[in-house]
Coordinates of C-alpha atoms and ligand atoms in Angstrom, one line a residue:
X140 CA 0.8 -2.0 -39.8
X141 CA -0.4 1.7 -38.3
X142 CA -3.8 0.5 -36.0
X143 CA -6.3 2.8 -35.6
X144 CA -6.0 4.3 -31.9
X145 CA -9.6 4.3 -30.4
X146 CA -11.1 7.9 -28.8
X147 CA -12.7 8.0 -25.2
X148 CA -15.3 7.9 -24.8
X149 CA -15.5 4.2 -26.3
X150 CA -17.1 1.0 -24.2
X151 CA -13.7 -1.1 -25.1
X152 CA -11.7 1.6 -23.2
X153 CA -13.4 0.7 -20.0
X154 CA -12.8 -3.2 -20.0
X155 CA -11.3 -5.2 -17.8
X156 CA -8.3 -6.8 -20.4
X157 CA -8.3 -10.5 -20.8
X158 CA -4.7 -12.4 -19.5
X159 CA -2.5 -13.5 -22.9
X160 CA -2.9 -17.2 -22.8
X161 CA 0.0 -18.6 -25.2
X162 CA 2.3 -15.8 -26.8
X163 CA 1.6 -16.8 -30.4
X164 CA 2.8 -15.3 -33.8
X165 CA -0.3 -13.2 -33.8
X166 CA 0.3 -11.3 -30.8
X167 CA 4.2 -10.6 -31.7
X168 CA 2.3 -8.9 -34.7
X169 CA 0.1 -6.9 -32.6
X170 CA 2.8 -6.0 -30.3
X171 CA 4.9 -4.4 -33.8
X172 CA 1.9 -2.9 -34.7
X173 CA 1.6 -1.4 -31.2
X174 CA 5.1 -0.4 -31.5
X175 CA 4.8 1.3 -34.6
X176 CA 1.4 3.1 -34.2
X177 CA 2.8 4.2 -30.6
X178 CA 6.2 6.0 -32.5
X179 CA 4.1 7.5 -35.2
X180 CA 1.3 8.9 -32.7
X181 CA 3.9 9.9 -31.1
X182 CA 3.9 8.6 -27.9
X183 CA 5.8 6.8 -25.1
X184 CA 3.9 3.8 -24.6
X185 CA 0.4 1.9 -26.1
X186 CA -1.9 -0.7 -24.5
X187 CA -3.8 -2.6 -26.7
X188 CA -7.2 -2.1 -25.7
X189 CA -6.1 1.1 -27.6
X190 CA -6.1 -0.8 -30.7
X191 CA -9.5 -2.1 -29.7
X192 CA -7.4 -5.3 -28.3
X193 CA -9.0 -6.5 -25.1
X194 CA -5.8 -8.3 -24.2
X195 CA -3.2 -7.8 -21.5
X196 CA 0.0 -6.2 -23.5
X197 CA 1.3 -3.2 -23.4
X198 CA 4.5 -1.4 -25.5
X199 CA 6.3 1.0 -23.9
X200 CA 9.6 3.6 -25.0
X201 CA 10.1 6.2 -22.7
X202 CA 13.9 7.2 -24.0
X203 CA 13.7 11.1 -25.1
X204 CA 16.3 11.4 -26.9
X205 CA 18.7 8.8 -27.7
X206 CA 18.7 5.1 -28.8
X207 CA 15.3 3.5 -28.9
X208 CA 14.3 0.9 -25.9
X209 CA 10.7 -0.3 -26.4
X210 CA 9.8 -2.5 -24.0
X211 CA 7.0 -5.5 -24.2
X212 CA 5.2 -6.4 -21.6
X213 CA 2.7 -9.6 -21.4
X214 CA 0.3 -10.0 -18.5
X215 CA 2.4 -6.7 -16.4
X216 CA 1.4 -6.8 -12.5
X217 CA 2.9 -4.3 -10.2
X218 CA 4.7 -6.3 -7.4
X219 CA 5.8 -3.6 -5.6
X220 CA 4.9 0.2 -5.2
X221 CA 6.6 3.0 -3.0
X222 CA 5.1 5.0 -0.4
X223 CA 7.0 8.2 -2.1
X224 CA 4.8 9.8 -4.8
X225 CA 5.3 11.5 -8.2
X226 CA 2.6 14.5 -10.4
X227 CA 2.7 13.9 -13.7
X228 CA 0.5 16.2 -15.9
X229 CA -0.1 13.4 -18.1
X230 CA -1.8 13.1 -21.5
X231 CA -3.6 9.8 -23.0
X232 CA -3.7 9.3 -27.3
X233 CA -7.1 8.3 -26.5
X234 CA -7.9 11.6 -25.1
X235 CA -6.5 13.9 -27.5
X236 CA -4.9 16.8 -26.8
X237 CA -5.8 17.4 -22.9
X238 CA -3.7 17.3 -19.7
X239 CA -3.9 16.8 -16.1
X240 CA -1.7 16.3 -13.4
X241 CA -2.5 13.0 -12.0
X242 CA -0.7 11.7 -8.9
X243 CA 1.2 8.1 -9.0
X244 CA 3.3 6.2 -6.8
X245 CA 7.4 7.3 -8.1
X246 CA 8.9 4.0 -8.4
X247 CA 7.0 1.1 -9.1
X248 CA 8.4 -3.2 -9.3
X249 CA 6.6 -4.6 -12.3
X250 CA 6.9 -8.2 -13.9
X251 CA 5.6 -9.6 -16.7
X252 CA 6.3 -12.3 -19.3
X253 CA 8.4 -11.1 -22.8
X254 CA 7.3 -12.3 -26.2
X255 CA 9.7 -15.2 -25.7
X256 CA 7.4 -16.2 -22.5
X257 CA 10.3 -15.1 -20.5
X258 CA 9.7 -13.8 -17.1
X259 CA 10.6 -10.5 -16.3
X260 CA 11.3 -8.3 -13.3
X261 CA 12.1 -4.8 -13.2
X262 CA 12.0 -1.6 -11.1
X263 CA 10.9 1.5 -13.1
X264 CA 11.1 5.2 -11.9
X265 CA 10.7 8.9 -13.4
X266 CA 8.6 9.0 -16.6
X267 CA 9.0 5.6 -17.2
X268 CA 7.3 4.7 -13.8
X269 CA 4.3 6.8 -14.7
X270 CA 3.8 6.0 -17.9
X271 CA 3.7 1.9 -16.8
X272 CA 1.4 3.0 -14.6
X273 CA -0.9 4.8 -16.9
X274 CA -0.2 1.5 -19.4
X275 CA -1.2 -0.9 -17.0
X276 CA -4.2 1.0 -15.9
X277 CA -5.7 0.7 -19.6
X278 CA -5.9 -3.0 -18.9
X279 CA -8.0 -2.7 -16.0
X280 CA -10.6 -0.1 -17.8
X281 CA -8.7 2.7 -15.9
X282 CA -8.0 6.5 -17.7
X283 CA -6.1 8.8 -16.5
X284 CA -9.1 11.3 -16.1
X285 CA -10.5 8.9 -13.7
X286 CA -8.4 10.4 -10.6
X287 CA -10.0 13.7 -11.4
X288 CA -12.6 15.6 -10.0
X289 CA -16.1 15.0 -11.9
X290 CA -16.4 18.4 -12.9
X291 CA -12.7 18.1 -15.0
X292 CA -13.3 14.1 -16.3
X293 CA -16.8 15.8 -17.5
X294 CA -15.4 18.7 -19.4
X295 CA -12.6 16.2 -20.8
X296 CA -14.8 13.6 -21.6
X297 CA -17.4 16.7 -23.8
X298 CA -14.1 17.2 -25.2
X299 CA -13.1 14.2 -26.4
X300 CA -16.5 13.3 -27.4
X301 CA -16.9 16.8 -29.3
X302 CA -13.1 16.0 -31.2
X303 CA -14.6 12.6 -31.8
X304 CA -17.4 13.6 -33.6
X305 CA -16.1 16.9 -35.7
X306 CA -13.2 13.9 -36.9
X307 CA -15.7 11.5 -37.8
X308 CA -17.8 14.1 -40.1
X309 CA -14.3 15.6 -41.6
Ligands
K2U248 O1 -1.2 5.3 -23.1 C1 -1.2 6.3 -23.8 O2 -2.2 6.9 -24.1 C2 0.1 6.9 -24.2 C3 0.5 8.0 -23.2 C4 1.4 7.4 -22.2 C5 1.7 8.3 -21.1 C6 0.8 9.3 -20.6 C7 1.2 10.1 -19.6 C8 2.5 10.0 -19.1 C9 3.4 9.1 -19.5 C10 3.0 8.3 -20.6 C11 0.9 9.3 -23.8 O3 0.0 9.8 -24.6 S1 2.3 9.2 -24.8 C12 2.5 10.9 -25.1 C13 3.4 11.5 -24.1 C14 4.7 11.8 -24.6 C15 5.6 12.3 -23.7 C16 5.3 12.5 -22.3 C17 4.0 12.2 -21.9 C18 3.0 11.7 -22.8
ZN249 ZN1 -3.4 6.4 -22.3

């Protein structure tokens, strides 16, 4: 079912996510729930501290237009990262409706275990690298307004906190 997506600021958004320990029928539900909540935000990709998960998963589909291809990712490390880099203005569905170009490595190696306990191995680039990136980042505590200046994370963060509150009193 649709989980509730939680708004920065929130303390569970800037946790350090807990390693999966067995890949059990619980989290395959969480990941579907992930799934669906991320396509009817919309977005591209979910973590679940988003959810208000502290785990290590994230959902990811990146495909514009075309046949769906959500990837899931348990435990996700980036083995590898190039030197070559990519600006994104890039959004977060826990920071409604603001945008900043944040800076990321282009291509990125990631691996990770699938909800078979399968390892996997694979080298992401374009909007797909960036948004693993941003993904992956959620599981470490890490927003996307945390490469900006103090001055712009400040104003976002008023703004959030403003949307936040005018949506809790609607
Ligand atoms: O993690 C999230 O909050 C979902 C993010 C993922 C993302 C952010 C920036 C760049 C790439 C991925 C987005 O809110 S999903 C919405 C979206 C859709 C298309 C392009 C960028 C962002
Ligand atoms: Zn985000």
């Amino acid at each position: 079912m649709k989980r509730n997506i939680l708004i920065h600021p929130d303390p569970r958004l800037k946790k350090l996510c807990d390693p999966v320990a067995d890949i059990s029928d619980e989290l395959r539900a969480l990941a579907d729930d992930m799934l669906e909540t991320m396509y009817d935000a919309p977005g591209i990709g979910l973590a679940a501290p988003q959810v208000g998960v502290l785990q290590r998963l994230i959902v990811m589909d990146c495909v514009k237009d075309g046949d769906p291809e959500p990837i899931v990712m348990v435990n996700p490390q980036v083995l590898l990262s190039s030197d070559d880099l990519n600006t994104y203005e890039e959004g977060c569905l826990s920071i409604p409706e603001q945008f900043a170009d944040v800076t990321r490595p282009a291509e990125v190696r990631v691996g990770w275990l699938d909800l078979e306990g399968n390892p996997q191995e694979k080298d992401f680039d374009g909007l797909w690298a960036t948004c693993v990136q941003h993904e992956i980042d959620h599981l470490n505590g890490k927003l996307f307004i945390d490469y900006l200046g103090p001055m712009k994370r400040q104003m976002m963060t008023r703004k959030s906190a403003k949307m936040k509150r005018d949506k809790a009193r609607a």
